[in-house]
Short mmCIF file of C-alpha atoms in Angstrom, two decimals:
data_model
loop_
_atom_site.label_atom_id
_atom_site.label_comp_id
_atom_site.label_asym_id
_atom_site.label_seq_id
_atom_site.Cartn_x
_atom_site.Cartn_y
_atom_site.Cartn_z
CA MET A 16 -11.57 -17.03 69.11
CA SER A 17 -12.27 -20.49 68.31
CA LYS A 18 -9.18 -21.90 65.59
CA ARG A 19 -12.30 -22.30 63.55
CA CYS A 20 -13.05 -18.06 63.41
CA PHE A 21 -9.62 -17.80 63.30
CA VAL A 22 -9.35 -19.49 60.22
CA TRP A 23 -12.52 -17.88 58.30
CA LEU A 24 -10.99 -14.39 59.11
CA THR A 25 -7.69 -15.53 57.58
CA ILE A 26 -9.23 -16.66 54.40
CA LEU A 27 -12.19 -13.49 54.70
CA LEU A 28 -8.77 -11.57 55.87
CA LEU A 29 -6.60 -12.77 52.75
CA CYS A 30 -9.82 -12.52 50.26
CA MET A 31 -9.79 -8.53 51.06
CA GLY A 32 -6.49 -8.25 50.13
CA CYS A 33 -7.21 -9.81 46.28
CA ARG A 34 -8.03 -8.29 43.19
CA PRO A 35 -10.48 -9.52 39.94
CA ARG A 36 -8.19 -10.33 37.40
CA PRO A 37 -9.82 -8.26 34.48
CA VAL A 38 -11.43 -10.55 31.77
CA ALA A 39 -9.80 -10.50 28.78
CA GLU A 40 -11.75 -8.65 25.60
CA THR A 41 -11.27 -10.32 22.11
CA VAL A 42 -10.26 -8.32 19.72
CA SER A 43 -9.59 -9.76 16.03
CA PHE A 44 -7.62 -8.53 13.64
CA MET A 45 -7.05 -9.16 10.13
CA VAL A 46 -3.75 -7.49 7.65
CA PHE A 47 -2.81 -8.41 4.22
CA GLY A 48 1.15 -9.04 3.50
CA GLU A 49 4.12 -10.82 2.93
CA PRO A 50 6.35 -12.43 6.16
CA ALA A 51 8.08 -9.79 6.48
CA GLU A 52 5.28 -7.79 6.67
CA VAL A 53 3.58 -10.01 9.01
CA THR A 54 6.27 -9.86 11.01
CA ALA A 55 5.62 -6.57 11.89
CA TYR A 56 2.02 -5.97 13.21
CA GLU A 57 3.03 -9.53 15.49
CA GLN A 58 5.30 -7.08 16.64
CA LEU A 59 2.90 -3.60 17.15
CA VAL A 60 0.46 -6.66 18.36
CA ALA A 61 3.44 -7.50 21.06
CA ALA A 62 3.14 -4.00 22.25
CA PHE A 63 0.12 -2.97 22.15
CA GLU A 64 -0.76 -6.08 24.55
CA ALA A 65 1.73 -5.27 26.71
CA GLN A 66 0.04 -1.39 27.40
CA TYR A 67 -3.76 -3.22 27.26
CA PRO A 68 -3.33 -6.69 28.83
CA ALA A 69 -6.56 -6.55 28.75
CA ILE A 70 -7.30 -7.31 25.49
CA ASP A 71 -6.30 -10.50 23.38
CA VAL A 72 -5.77 -9.18 19.98
CA GLN A 73 -6.39 -12.49 17.73
CA LEU A 74 -3.89 -11.60 14.37
CA SER A 75 -4.77 -13.03 11.12
CA HIS A 76 -3.33 -12.64 7.75
CA VAL A 77 -3.54 -13.44 4.16
CA ALA A 78 -0.07 -12.80 1.21
CA SER A 79 -2.54 -11.94 -1.92
CA GLN A 80 -4.50 -8.76 -1.41
CA GLY A 81 -6.84 -9.96 -4.05
CA ASP A 82 -7.35 -13.33 -1.82
CA TYR A 83 -7.67 -11.08 0.75
CA GLN A 84 -9.80 -8.74 -0.50
CA GLN A 85 -12.35 -12.51 -1.34
CA ARG A 86 -12.12 -12.79 2.10
CA LEU A 87 -13.51 -10.08 3.70
CA VAL A 88 -16.32 -10.16 0.85
CA THR A 89 -16.71 -13.33 2.35
CA ALA A 90 -16.75 -12.32 6.56
CA PHE A 91 -19.01 -9.82 6.21
CA SER A 92 -21.36 -11.56 4.02
CA SER A 93 -21.22 -13.92 6.48
CA GLY A 94 -22.22 -12.04 9.69
CA ASN A 95 -18.29 -11.78 11.31
CA PRO A 96 -15.86 -9.83 9.52
CA PRO A 97 -12.81 -9.22 11.51
CA ASP A 98 -13.16 -6.06 14.04
CA VAL A 99 -10.27 -3.97 13.23
CA MET A 100 -8.58 -4.85 9.25
CA LEU A 101 -6.17 -3.06 7.78
CA LEU A 102 -7.67 -1.98 4.18
CA ASN A 103 -6.00 0.17 1.12
CA TYR A 104 -7.78 3.96 0.11
CA ARG A 105 -8.49 2.10 -3.29
CA ARG A 106 -10.69 -0.34 -1.30
CA TYR A 107 -12.86 0.53 1.22
CA ALA A 108 -15.69 2.06 0.07
CA PHE A 109 -16.82 -1.25 -1.67
CA PHE A 110 -17.51 -1.79 2.76
CA ALA A 111 -18.74 1.38 3.73
CA ALA A 112 -21.02 1.73 0.73
CA GLN A 113 -22.55 -1.03 2.16
CA GLY A 114 -22.36 -0.33 6.29
CA GLY A 115 -19.59 -3.13 7.06
CA LEU A 116 -17.53 -0.20 8.82
CA GLU A 117 -17.89 2.26 11.54
CA PRO A 118 -17.76 5.59 11.36
CA LEU A 119 -14.22 7.07 12.67
CA GLY A 120 -14.69 10.65 12.73
CA PRO A 121 -16.21 10.72 15.92
CA TYR A 122 -13.73 8.68 17.79
CA LEU A 123 -10.62 10.69 16.33
CA ALA A 124 -12.69 13.87 17.19
CA GLN A 125 -12.17 12.99 21.36
CA SER A 126 -8.48 10.91 21.18
CA GLU A 127 -6.35 12.29 23.50
CA LEU A 128 -3.82 10.38 21.62
CA ILE A 129 -4.12 11.07 18.59
CA HIS A 130 -5.35 14.18 15.84
CA GLU A 131 -6.37 14.67 12.43
CA SER A 132 -3.63 17.44 11.88
CA ASP A 133 -0.92 14.84 12.49
CA PHE A 134 -1.53 13.28 9.64
CA PHE A 135 -0.49 14.22 5.89
CA THR A 136 -3.46 15.66 4.36
CA PRO A 137 -3.46 13.07 1.11
CA THR A 138 -4.06 9.78 3.22
CA ILE A 139 -7.09 11.45 5.37
CA GLU A 140 -8.83 13.22 2.27
CA ALA A 141 -8.70 9.74 0.53
CA PHE A 142 -10.52 7.80 3.60
CA ARG A 143 -13.54 10.23 3.33
CA PHE A 144 -16.24 9.15 1.42
CA GLU A 145 -19.88 9.98 1.36
CA GLY A 146 -19.50 13.02 4.28
CA HIS A 147 -17.47 10.70 6.79
CA LEU A 148 -13.68 9.47 7.30
CA TRP A 149 -14.46 5.58 8.22
CA CYS A 150 -10.20 4.73 8.29
CA ILE A 151 -7.17 6.24 10.19
CA PRO A 152 -4.56 6.11 7.73
CA GLN A 153 -1.61 3.77 8.46
CA ASN A 154 1.29 5.31 6.44
CA VAL A 155 1.60 7.34 3.37
CA SER A 156 3.55 5.97 0.26
CA SER A 157 4.06 6.98 -3.94
CA LEU A 158 5.19 4.70 -6.21
CA VAL A 159 9.47 4.87 -6.26
CA VAL A 160 12.11 3.33 -8.54
CA TYR A 161 13.86 0.58 -6.86
CA TYR A 162 17.43 0.50 -8.34
CA ASN A 163 20.46 -2.03 -8.13
CA ARG A 164 23.51 -0.08 -7.37
CA ASP A 165 25.85 -2.38 -8.47
CA LEU A 166 24.42 -3.21 -11.77
CA PHE A 167 24.34 0.41 -12.31
CA ASN A 168 27.82 0.90 -11.64
CA ALA A 169 29.45 -2.46 -13.74
CA ALA A 170 27.76 -0.88 -16.52
CA GLY A 171 29.51 2.68 -16.29
CA VAL A 172 25.01 4.04 -15.79
CA ASP A 173 24.73 7.34 -13.30
CA TYR A 174 22.21 6.88 -10.98
CA PRO A 175 18.69 7.99 -11.18
CA THR A 176 18.43 11.53 -10.56
CA ASP A 177 15.73 13.24 -8.55
CA ASP A 178 14.68 15.21 -11.75
CA TRP A 179 15.37 12.80 -13.97
CA THR A 180 13.06 12.39 -17.20
CA TRP A 181 11.16 9.73 -19.17
CA ASP A 182 13.68 9.73 -22.16
CA GLU A 183 16.84 9.32 -18.97
CA PHE A 184 14.95 6.51 -17.42
CA LEU A 185 14.04 4.74 -21.29
CA SER A 186 18.07 5.35 -22.13
CA ARG A 187 19.24 3.71 -18.41
CA ALA A 188 16.89 0.27 -18.62
CA ARG A 189 18.38 0.32 -21.99
CA ALA A 190 21.78 0.59 -21.35
CA LEU A 191 21.08 -2.11 -17.90
CA THR A 192 18.98 -4.36 -20.51
CA ARG A 193 21.65 -6.96 -21.59
CA ASP A 194 22.38 -10.67 -22.67
CA THR A 195 24.99 -11.08 -20.59
CA ASP A 196 26.26 -14.72 -21.83
CA GLY A 197 26.01 -14.40 -25.43
CA ASP A 198 23.76 -17.07 -26.12
CA GLY A 199 21.12 -14.52 -27.51
CA GLN A 200 18.62 -14.48 -24.67
CA ILE A 201 18.28 -12.08 -22.30
CA ASP A 202 18.92 -12.13 -18.50
CA GLN A 203 18.91 -8.99 -17.08
CA TYR A 204 16.76 -6.18 -18.07
CA GLY A 205 16.81 -3.07 -17.37
CA VAL A 206 13.04 -2.57 -16.00
CA GLY A 207 9.98 -4.55 -14.00
CA LEU A 208 6.55 -2.97 -13.17
CA SER A 209 3.30 -4.87 -12.40
CA PRO A 210 1.54 -3.72 -16.20
CA GLY A 211 -2.17 -2.02 -14.35
CA LEU A 212 -3.85 0.08 -14.34
CA PHE A 213 -2.73 1.29 -10.68
CA ARG A 214 1.14 1.78 -12.17
CA LEU A 215 -0.23 3.43 -15.10
CA ALA A 216 -2.37 6.29 -13.87
CA PRO A 217 0.62 8.30 -12.57
CA PHE A 218 1.89 8.85 -16.17
CA ILE A 219 -1.21 9.72 -17.33
CA TRP A 220 -0.60 12.54 -15.04
CA GLN A 221 2.20 13.48 -15.83
CA ASN A 222 1.35 14.15 -18.77
CA GLY A 223 -1.36 15.44 -18.33
CA GLY A 224 -3.90 13.51 -18.60
CA GLU A 225 -6.99 12.19 -16.41
CA LEU A 226 -8.00 8.47 -15.11
CA VAL A 227 -11.73 8.75 -15.28
CA ASP A 228 -13.91 11.90 -17.12
CA ASP A 229 -14.47 14.35 -13.52
CA PRO A 230 -11.90 13.43 -11.14
CA LEU A 231 -14.31 14.53 -8.24
CA GLN A 232 -17.95 12.99 -10.20
CA PRO A 233 -16.89 9.93 -12.53
CA THR A 234 -18.64 8.45 -15.05
CA ARG A 235 -16.27 7.23 -17.03
CA LEU A 236 -12.58 6.38 -18.05
CA ALA A 237 -10.58 8.61 -19.54
CA LEU A 238 -8.06 6.13 -21.33
CA ASP A 239 -9.15 6.67 -24.51
CA SER A 240 -7.89 10.74 -24.22
CA PRO A 241 -5.36 11.99 -26.42
CA ALA A 242 -2.89 12.52 -23.85
CA ALA A 243 -3.91 8.75 -21.94
CA LEU A 244 -3.32 7.22 -24.89
CA GLU A 245 0.46 8.85 -25.25
CA ALA A 246 0.79 8.09 -21.61
CA LEU A 247 -0.37 4.19 -22.04
CA ARG A 248 2.03 3.98 -25.85
CA TRP A 249 4.55 5.41 -24.11
CA PHE A 250 4.16 2.81 -21.21
CA VAL A 251 3.52 -0.22 -23.11
CA ASP A 252 6.25 -0.26 -25.61
CA LEU A 253 8.67 -0.41 -22.87
CA GLN A 254 7.71 -4.06 -23.17
CA VAL A 255 6.72 -4.16 -26.91
CA GLN A 256 8.74 -1.75 -28.67
CA GLU A 257 11.44 -1.80 -26.69
CA GLY A 258 12.10 -4.87 -24.83
CA VAL A 259 13.54 -4.05 -21.42
CA ALA A 260 10.88 -4.81 -19.72
CA PRO A 261 10.16 -9.27 -19.54
CA ASP A 262 7.74 -10.97 -21.97
CA LEU A 263 4.84 -12.75 -20.34
CA VAL A 264 7.20 -16.03 -21.03
CA ALA A 265 9.83 -13.98 -19.28
CA GLU A 266 7.94 -13.48 -16.13
CA THR A 267 5.84 -16.06 -16.00
CA THR A 268 8.99 -17.90 -15.27
CA GLU A 269 10.38 -15.23 -13.15
CA ASP A 270 8.11 -12.09 -12.07
CA SER A 271 10.03 -9.40 -12.28
CA GLU A 272 10.16 -8.77 -8.09
CA SER A 273 11.98 -12.19 -7.69
CA ARG A 274 14.13 -10.56 -10.19
CA PHE A 275 15.48 -7.91 -8.40
CA LEU A 276 15.52 -9.81 -5.57
CA ASN A 277 18.22 -12.41 -7.44
CA GLY A 278 20.27 -9.42 -9.01
CA ARG A 279 18.87 -9.25 -12.76
CA LEU A 280 16.78 -6.36 -12.65
CA ALA A 281 18.48 -3.09 -12.38
CA MET A 282 14.91 -1.08 -11.85
CA TYR A 283 12.00 -2.18 -10.06
CA LEU A 284 8.74 0.45 -9.57
CA ASN A 285 7.17 -0.39 -6.02
CA SER A 286 5.99 0.93 -3.30
CA ARG A 287 7.31 1.67 0.72
CA ARG A 288 5.69 -1.98 1.72
CA GLY A 289 8.94 -3.50 -0.57
CA VAL A 290 11.67 -2.45 2.23
CA PRO A 291 11.04 -4.87 4.71
CA THR A 292 11.88 -7.48 2.08
CA TYR A 293 14.78 -6.34 0.19
CA ARG A 294 16.51 -5.63 3.62
CA THR A 295 16.89 -9.22 3.33
CA ILE A 296 19.51 -8.83 0.02
CA VAL A 297 23.29 -9.20 0.35
CA ALA A 298 24.38 -10.63 -2.45
CA PHE A 299 24.16 -5.93 -3.88
CA GLU A 300 23.03 -2.72 -2.55
CA TRP A 301 19.81 -1.12 -3.73
CA ASP A 302 18.01 2.63 -3.37
CA VAL A 303 15.00 4.61 -3.88
CA ALA A 304 14.71 7.39 -6.65
CA PRO A 305 11.07 8.69 -7.64
CA LEU A 306 8.77 7.97 -10.27
CA PRO A 307 11.34 10.06 -14.12
CA ARG A 308 8.75 12.99 -14.60
CA GLY A 309 6.67 13.58 -17.69
CA ARG A 310 5.43 16.91 -18.71
CA GLN A 311 4.84 17.66 -15.19
CA ALA A 312 5.91 15.85 -12.30
CA ALA A 313 2.90 13.65 -10.24
CA GLY A 314 2.58 10.44 -8.39
CA ILE A 315 -0.45 7.96 -7.16
CA LEU A 316 -0.71 7.35 -3.27
CA HIS A 317 -0.54 4.63 -1.93
CA SER A 318 -2.07 4.23 1.91
CA ASP A 319 -2.70 1.90 3.85
CA GLY A 320 -5.79 2.34 6.89
CA TYR A 321 -7.65 0.65 10.14
CA CYS A 322 -11.07 -0.26 9.68
CA MET A 323 -13.10 -0.93 12.30
CA ALA A 324 -16.19 -3.19 11.73
CA ALA A 325 -19.74 -2.12 12.18
CA ALA A 326 -20.76 -5.11 13.63
CA ALA A 327 -17.73 -5.01 16.14
CA SER A 328 -18.67 -6.43 19.49
CA ASN A 329 -16.43 -3.97 21.48
CA LYS A 330 -16.02 -0.95 19.54
CA ALA A 331 -13.92 0.61 22.83
CA ALA A 332 -11.37 -2.22 22.70
CA ALA A 333 -11.55 -2.06 18.65
CA TRP A 334 -10.63 1.47 18.98
CA ALA A 335 -7.45 1.19 21.60
CA LEU A 336 -6.19 -1.01 18.75
CA ILE A 337 -6.66 1.16 15.96
CA GLU A 338 -5.77 4.32 18.88
CA PHE A 339 -2.82 2.52 19.42
CA ALA A 340 -1.37 1.68 16.25
CA ASN A 341 -1.46 5.11 15.05
CA SER A 342 -0.16 6.50 18.10
CA PRO A 343 3.18 7.51 17.48
CA PRO A 344 4.92 4.66 19.60
CA GLY A 345 2.94 2.50 16.58
CA GLN A 346 3.88 4.36 14.31
CA GLU A 347 7.71 4.29 15.27
CA LEU A 348 7.43 0.55 16.07
CA MET A 349 5.82 -0.45 12.68
CA ALA A 350 8.77 2.45 10.74
CA SER A 351 10.97 0.59 11.98
CA THR A 352 10.35 -2.83 10.52
CA GLY A 353 10.41 -0.77 7.33
CA ARG A 354 7.15 -1.44 6.43
CA THR A 355 5.74 1.85 6.30
CA VAL A 356 6.39 5.33 5.87
CA PRO A 357 4.18 6.77 8.97
CA SER A 358 1.35 9.10 7.88
CA LEU A 359 1.92 11.33 11.09
CA VAL A 360 3.89 13.90 9.80
CA ARG A 361 6.05 14.28 13.05
CA ILE A 362 7.17 10.24 12.85
CA ALA A 363 7.93 10.05 9.05
CA SER A 364 10.40 13.28 9.53
CA SER A 365 11.81 11.49 12.60
CA PRO A 366 15.41 9.20 12.66
CA ALA A 367 12.19 6.43 13.73
CA PHE A 368 11.61 6.08 9.83
CA LEU A 369 15.14 8.02 8.10
CA ASP A 370 17.36 6.21 9.92
CA PRO A 371 20.97 6.46 7.57
CA ALA A 372 22.04 2.59 8.71
CA LEU A 373 19.47 1.42 6.99
CA PRO A 374 18.28 0.61 3.02
CA PRO A 375 16.92 3.05 1.49
CA ALA A 376 19.53 5.75 2.16
CA ASN A 377 16.76 7.86 0.31
CA SER A 378 14.28 6.84 2.16
CA ARG A 379 13.02 11.25 2.40
CA VAL A 380 12.25 10.27 -0.93
CA PHE A 381 8.91 9.19 0.48
CA ILE A 382 8.21 12.29 2.22
CA ASP A 383 9.42 14.79 -0.70
CA THR A 384 7.35 13.70 -3.11
CA VAL A 385 4.12 13.91 -1.09
CA PRO A 386 2.85 16.92 -2.30
CA LEU A 387 3.21 15.64 -5.84
CA LEU A 388 0.50 12.72 -4.57
CA ARG A 389 -3.09 12.48 -6.33
CA ALA A 390 -5.53 9.58 -5.31
CA VAL A 391 -7.43 7.04 -7.78
CA PRO A 392 -11.50 7.83 -7.07
CA ILE A 393 -13.22 6.86 -3.93
CA MET A 394 -15.60 5.18 -5.46
CA ALA A 395 -17.39 1.14 -4.23
CA ASN A 396 -17.08 -0.55 -7.45
CA TRP A 397 -13.22 1.20 -8.11
CA PRO A 398 -11.82 -2.23 -7.33
CA ALA A 399 -14.56 -3.54 -10.25
CA ILE A 400 -12.61 -0.84 -12.38
CA GLU A 401 -9.48 -1.07 -11.99
CA GLU A 402 -9.92 -5.14 -11.71
CA THR A 403 -11.76 -4.97 -15.92
CA ALA A 404 -9.51 -2.27 -16.95
CA SER A 405 -5.97 -3.51 -15.77
CA ARG A 406 -6.56 -7.19 -18.05
CA GLN A 407 -6.78 -4.38 -20.91
CA ILE A 408 -3.77 -2.41 -20.33
CA GLU A 409 -1.01 -6.14 -19.33
CA GLN A 410 -2.84 -7.42 -22.68
CA ALA A 411 -1.42 -4.13 -24.75
CA PHE A 412 1.92 -4.45 -22.74
CA TYR A 413 2.27 -8.05 -23.66
CA GLY A 414 1.57 -7.65 -27.38
CA GLN A 415 -1.61 -9.28 -27.44
CA ILE A 416 -3.98 -6.33 -28.26
CA SER A 417 -3.21 -2.86 -29.65
CA VAL A 418 -2.94 0.23 -27.51
CA GLU A 419 -6.27 1.12 -28.87
CA GLU A 420 -7.82 -1.71 -28.31
CA ALA A 421 -7.17 -1.60 -24.74
CA ALA A 422 -8.41 1.35 -23.72
CA ALA A 423 -11.27 1.59 -25.86
CA SER A 424 -12.11 -1.95 -24.49
CA ALA A 425 -11.55 -0.56 -20.91
CA VAL A 426 -13.40 2.09 -21.23
CA GLU A 427 -16.85 0.27 -22.58
CA LEU A 428 -16.01 -2.71 -20.03
CA THR A 429 -16.13 -0.42 -17.04
CA ARG A 430 -19.08 1.70 -17.92
CA PRO A 431 -21.67 -0.76 -16.29
CA TYR A 432 -19.50 -0.59 -12.69
CA PHE A 433 -19.88 3.92 -13.36
CA GLN A 434 -23.65 3.73 -13.72
CA ALA A 435 -23.72 0.91 -10.50
CA SER A 436 -22.48 4.11 -8.14
CA GLY A 437 -24.54 5.99 -9.90
CA SER A 438 -23.31 8.30 -12.44
CA PRO A 439 -25.48 9.31 -15.80
#
């Protein structure tokens, strides 16, 4: 054999042992959230890419949900939406109705990793619209009361209980609203919340009222009904009459969540999403309690889902990301960050979520209240309805208009959105 032949044979044998490197598929993935939340998604992407090295996930995020929604509207309008996106159940129908989303029911039905029966029922049902399952729910949460245990202790006020009432809630809020330096200005408020329709809703349901005239086929808001008006008045009076919540000037100076973080707010209403941020608190101890009860117990569903764009160039890769994120390993990872209450029943009941070493100590409240959760109507125009009504509720909350004016205006101003959705 000549030297030249030997060289070529050697090269051939070496090449026969080579394995071509897979060409990476790119999946764009867009989420919303504060920095602590984004860290959780970065960890999720890293874990996914370790298991699927041929798929490169490009993660992008927007902090504000309002800005996030607008960014998505622009992306879909330009024909360049992210392949996978996180959407709240109140907002996905807008995109699904316009043909922007890929139905995920068939993908879930064929999955060997996750099954519909694995999820809390309210979360799955919230992502059904016009006969299709559009997104896979990532989490489930109720609205809860975060409270500063140190402020309760200093004031000699009992901690919230699992069955406390509106009156008991108000009594505690009064006792915890204080002028701590005697200058005639309130330095510590009893309660903080976002005055809008989504925060008001569970109190309307607790009072025997409804948000809309027909929960299944809504044609108008029902905020002007006696039960809804009574709940709205109680809600507004927390600020207007009782002064236990910051007024507009105080809220503008320092928002309620910042007051809670800084130890100047005793109670703050939020979902589970705030936990990663609250775990950075070192100056005081805090915990969570269920909402106080009205005439009956009720909570409001908070749930985000992973959705796929109908225009995704590689749907198999996009589904692989969604499937992994909602598999037990993916949900365990997200649960460990504190960001979510897993939508998988088994993971929500496991130490991955119920870690006694991490606050809040009463994390089980998020699971125990799932049977009480109700969802807002699933409508393409619901985001516009909620935004419009919330502006009126906010004006009433800060004493700019009456409760009756707010309810009447909200009903009238939102009628066109119901009509545009096909309601008579």
